PDB file of C-alpha atoms in Angstrom:
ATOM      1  CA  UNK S   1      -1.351  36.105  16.638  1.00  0.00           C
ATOM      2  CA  UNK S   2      -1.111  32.513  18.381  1.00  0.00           C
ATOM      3  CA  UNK S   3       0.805  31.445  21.250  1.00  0.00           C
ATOM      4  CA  UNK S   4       3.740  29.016  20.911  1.00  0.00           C
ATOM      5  CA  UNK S   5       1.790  25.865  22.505  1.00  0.00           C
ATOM      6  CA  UNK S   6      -1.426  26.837  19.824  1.00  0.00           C
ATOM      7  CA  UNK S   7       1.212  25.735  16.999  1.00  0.00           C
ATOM      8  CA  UNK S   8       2.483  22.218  16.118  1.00  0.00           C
ATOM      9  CA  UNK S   9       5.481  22.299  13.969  1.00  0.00           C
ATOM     10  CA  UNK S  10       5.519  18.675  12.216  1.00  0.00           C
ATOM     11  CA  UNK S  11       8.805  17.220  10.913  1.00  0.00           C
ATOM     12  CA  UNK S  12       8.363  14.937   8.000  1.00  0.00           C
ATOM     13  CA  UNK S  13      11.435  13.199   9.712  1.00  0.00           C
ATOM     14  CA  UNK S  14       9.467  12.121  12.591  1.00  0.00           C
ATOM     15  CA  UNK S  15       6.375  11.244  10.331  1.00  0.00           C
ATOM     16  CA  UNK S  16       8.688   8.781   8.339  1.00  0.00           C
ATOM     17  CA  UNK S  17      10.904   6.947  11.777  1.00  0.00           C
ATOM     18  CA  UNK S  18       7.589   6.664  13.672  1.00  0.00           C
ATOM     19  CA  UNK S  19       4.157   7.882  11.659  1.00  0.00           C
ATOM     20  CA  UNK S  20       1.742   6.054  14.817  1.00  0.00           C
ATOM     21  CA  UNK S  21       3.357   7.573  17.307  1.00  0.00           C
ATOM     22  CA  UNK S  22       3.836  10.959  15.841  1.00  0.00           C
ATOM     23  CA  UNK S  23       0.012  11.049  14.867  1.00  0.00           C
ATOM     24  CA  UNK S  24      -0.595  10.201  18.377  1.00  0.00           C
ATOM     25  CA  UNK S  25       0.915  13.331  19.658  1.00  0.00           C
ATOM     26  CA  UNK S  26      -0.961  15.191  16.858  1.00  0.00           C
ATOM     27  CA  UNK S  27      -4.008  14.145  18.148  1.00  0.00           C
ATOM     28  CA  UNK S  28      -3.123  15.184  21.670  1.00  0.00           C
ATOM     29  CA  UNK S  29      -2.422  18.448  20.818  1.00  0.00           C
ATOM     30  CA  UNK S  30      -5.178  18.445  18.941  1.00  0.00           C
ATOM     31  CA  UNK S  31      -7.332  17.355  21.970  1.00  0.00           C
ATOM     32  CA  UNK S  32      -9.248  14.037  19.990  1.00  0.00           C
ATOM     33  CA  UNK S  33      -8.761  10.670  20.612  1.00  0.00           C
ATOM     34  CA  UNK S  34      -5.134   9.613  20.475  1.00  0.00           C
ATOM     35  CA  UNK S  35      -6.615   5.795  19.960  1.00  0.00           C
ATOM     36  CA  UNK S  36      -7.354   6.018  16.500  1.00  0.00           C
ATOM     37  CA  UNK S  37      -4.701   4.493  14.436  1.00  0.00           C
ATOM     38  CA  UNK S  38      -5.128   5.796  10.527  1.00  0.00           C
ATOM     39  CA  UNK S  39      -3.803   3.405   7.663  1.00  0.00           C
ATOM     40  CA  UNK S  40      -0.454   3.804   7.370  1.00  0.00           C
ATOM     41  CA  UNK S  41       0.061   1.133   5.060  1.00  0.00           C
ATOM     42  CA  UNK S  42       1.386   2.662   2.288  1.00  0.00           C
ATOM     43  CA  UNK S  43       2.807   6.083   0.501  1.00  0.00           C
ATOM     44  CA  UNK S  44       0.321   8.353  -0.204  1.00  0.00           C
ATOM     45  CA  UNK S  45       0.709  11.618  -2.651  1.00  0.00           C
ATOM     46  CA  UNK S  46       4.669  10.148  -3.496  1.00  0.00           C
ATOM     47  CA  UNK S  47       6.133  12.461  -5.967  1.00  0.00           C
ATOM     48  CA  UNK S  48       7.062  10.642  -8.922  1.00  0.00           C
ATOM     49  CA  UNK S  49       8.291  11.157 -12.920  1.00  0.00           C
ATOM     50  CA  UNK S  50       6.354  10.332 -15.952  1.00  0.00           C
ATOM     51  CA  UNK S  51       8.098   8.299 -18.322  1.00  0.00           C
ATOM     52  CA  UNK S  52       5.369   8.751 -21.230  1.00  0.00           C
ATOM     53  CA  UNK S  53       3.279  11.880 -21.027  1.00  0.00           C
ATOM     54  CA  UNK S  54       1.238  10.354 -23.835  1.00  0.00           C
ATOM     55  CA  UNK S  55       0.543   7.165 -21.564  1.00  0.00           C
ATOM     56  CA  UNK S  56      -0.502   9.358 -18.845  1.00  0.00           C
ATOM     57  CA  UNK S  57      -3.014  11.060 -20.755  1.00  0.00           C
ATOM     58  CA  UNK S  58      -4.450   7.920 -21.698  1.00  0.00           C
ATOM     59  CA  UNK S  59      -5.252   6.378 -18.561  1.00  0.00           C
ATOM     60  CA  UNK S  60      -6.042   9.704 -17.136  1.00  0.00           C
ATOM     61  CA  UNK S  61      -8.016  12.192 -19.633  1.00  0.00           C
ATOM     62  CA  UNK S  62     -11.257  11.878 -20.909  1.00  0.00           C
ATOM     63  CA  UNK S  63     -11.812   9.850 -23.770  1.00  0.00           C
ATOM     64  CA  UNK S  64     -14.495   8.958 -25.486  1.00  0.00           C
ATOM     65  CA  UNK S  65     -13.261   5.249 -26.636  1.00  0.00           C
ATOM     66  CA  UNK S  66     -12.408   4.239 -23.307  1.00  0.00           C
ATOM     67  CA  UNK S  67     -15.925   6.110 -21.915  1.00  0.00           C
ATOM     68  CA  UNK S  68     -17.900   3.780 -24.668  1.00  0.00           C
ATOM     69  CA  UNK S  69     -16.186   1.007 -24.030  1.00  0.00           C
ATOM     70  CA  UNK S  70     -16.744   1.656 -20.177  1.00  0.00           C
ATOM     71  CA  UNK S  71     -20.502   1.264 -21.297  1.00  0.00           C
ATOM     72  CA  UNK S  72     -20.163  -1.898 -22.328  1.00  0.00           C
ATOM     73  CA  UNK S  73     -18.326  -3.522 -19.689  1.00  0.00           C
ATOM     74  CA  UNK S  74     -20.423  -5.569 -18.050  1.00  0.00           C
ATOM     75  CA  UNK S  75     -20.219  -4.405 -13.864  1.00  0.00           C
ATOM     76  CA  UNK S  76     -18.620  -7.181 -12.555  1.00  0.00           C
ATOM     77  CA  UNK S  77     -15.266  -6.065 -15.055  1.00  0.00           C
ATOM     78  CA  UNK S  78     -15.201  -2.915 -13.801  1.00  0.00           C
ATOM     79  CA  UNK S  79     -12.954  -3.272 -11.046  1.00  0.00           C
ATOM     80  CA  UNK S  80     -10.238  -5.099 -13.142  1.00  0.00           C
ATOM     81  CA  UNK S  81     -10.685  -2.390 -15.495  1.00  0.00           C
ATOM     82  CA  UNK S  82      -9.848  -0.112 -12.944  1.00  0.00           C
ATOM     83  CA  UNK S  83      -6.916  -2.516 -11.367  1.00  0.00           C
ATOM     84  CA  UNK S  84      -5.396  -2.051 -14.925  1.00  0.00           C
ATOM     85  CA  UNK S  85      -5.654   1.448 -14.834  1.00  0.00           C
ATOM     86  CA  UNK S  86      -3.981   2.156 -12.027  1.00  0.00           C
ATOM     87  CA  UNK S  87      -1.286  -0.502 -12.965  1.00  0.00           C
ATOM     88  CA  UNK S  88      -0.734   0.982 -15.556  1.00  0.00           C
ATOM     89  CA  UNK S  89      -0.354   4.227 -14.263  1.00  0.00           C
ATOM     90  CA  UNK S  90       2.076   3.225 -12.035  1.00  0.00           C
ATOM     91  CA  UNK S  91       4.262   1.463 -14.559  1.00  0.00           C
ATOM     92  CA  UNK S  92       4.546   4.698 -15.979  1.00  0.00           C
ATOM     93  CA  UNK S  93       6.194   6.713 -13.483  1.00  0.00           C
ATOM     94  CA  UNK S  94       9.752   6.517 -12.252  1.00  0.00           C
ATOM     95  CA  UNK S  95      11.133   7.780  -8.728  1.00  0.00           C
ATOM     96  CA  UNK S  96      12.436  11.709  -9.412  1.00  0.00           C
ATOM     97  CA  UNK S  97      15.759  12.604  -9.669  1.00  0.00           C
ATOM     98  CA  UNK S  98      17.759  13.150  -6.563  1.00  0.00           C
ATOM     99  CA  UNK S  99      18.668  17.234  -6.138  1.00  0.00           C
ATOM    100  CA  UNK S 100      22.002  17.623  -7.804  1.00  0.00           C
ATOM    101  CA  UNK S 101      24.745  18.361  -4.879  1.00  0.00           C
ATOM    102  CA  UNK S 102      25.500  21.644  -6.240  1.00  0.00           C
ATOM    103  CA  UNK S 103      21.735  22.701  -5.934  1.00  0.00           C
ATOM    104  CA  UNK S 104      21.381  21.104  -2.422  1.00  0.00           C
ATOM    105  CA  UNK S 105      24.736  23.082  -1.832  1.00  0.00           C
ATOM    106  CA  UNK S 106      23.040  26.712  -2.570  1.00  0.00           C
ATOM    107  CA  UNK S 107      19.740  25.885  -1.077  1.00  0.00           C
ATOM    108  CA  UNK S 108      21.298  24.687   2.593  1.00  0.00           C
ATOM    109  CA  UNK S 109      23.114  28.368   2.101  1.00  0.00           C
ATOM    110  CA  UNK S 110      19.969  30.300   1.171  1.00  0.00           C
ATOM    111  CA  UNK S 111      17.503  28.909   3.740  1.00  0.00           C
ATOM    112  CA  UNK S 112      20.364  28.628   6.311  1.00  0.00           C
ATOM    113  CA  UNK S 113      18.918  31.831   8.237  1.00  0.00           C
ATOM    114  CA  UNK S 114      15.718  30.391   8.073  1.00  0.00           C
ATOM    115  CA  UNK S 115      16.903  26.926   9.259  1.00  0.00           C
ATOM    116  CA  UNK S 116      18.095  28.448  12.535  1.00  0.00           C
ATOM    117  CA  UNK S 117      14.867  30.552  13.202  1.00  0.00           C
ATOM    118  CA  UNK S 118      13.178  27.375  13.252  1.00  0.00           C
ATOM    119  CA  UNK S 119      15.668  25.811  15.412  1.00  0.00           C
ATOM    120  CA  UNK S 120      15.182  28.103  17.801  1.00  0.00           C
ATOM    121  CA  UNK S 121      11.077  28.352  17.614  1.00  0.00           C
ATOM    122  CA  UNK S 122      10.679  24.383  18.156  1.00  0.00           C
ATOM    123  CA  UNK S 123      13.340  24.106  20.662  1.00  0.00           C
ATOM    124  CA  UNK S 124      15.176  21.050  18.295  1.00  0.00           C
ATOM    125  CA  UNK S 125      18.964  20.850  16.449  1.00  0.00           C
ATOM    126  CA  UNK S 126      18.211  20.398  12.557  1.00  0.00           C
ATOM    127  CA  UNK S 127      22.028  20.931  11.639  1.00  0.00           C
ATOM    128  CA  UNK S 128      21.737  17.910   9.993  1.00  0.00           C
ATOM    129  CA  UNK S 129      19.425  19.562   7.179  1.00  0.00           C
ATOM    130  CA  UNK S 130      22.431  21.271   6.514  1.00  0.00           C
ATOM    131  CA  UNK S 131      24.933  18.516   6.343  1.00  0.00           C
ATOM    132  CA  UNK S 132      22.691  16.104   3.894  1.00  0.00           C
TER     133      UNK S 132
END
């Protein structure tokens, strides 16, 4: 249904050595101003582990003690009550396990097929998926 030069295969490789320059080239195919420069200051949608599902729900559902107490905060406190919010959130997650080898193992076998179709539609060598 679409020619090969209507699709843009992005690598999250290239997005992570060189994120300016590989939105650049989005926006080029894209045909909008390749000048714009988004903030690329930080991670953004990270994948993460909870270490307390209980803390989580706290800082994240509804509740009516925090929305009463919300009320009486006077304005000025609500952006530290939201700076401890998200600090706390934070403190509460870990980095996610690596893949265990034996499951990276079987995966690189049962996408290999796929692996090399790609290869072949975006013109680039991605052996190295299957060598991590």
């Amino acid at each position: 249904r679409f020619r090969p030069d209507q699709i843009k295969v992005i690598l999250y490789d290239d997005l992570a050595a060189d994120p300016i320059r590989l939105m650049r080239d989005v926006y080029r195919f894209l045909g909008v101003d390749e000048t714009f420069e988004p903030n690329m200051s930080g991670p953004y949608n990270a994948a993460f582990a909870v270490r307390s599902p209980r803390v989580l729900r706290w800082f994240v559902s509804p509740s009516r003690t925090r929305e009463i107490a919300k009320r009486f905060l006077p304005a000025s406190a609500r952006p530290l009550w939201e700076r401890v919010s998200r600090t706390g959130q934070r403190l509460n997650t870990t980095p996610p396990p690596p893949l265990a080898p034996e499951l990276r193992a079987r995966l690189t076998r049962e996408w290999d097929g796929e692996i090399q179709a790609l290869e072949a539609f975006i013109g680039r060598d991605l052996s190295y998926w299957r060598e991590r």
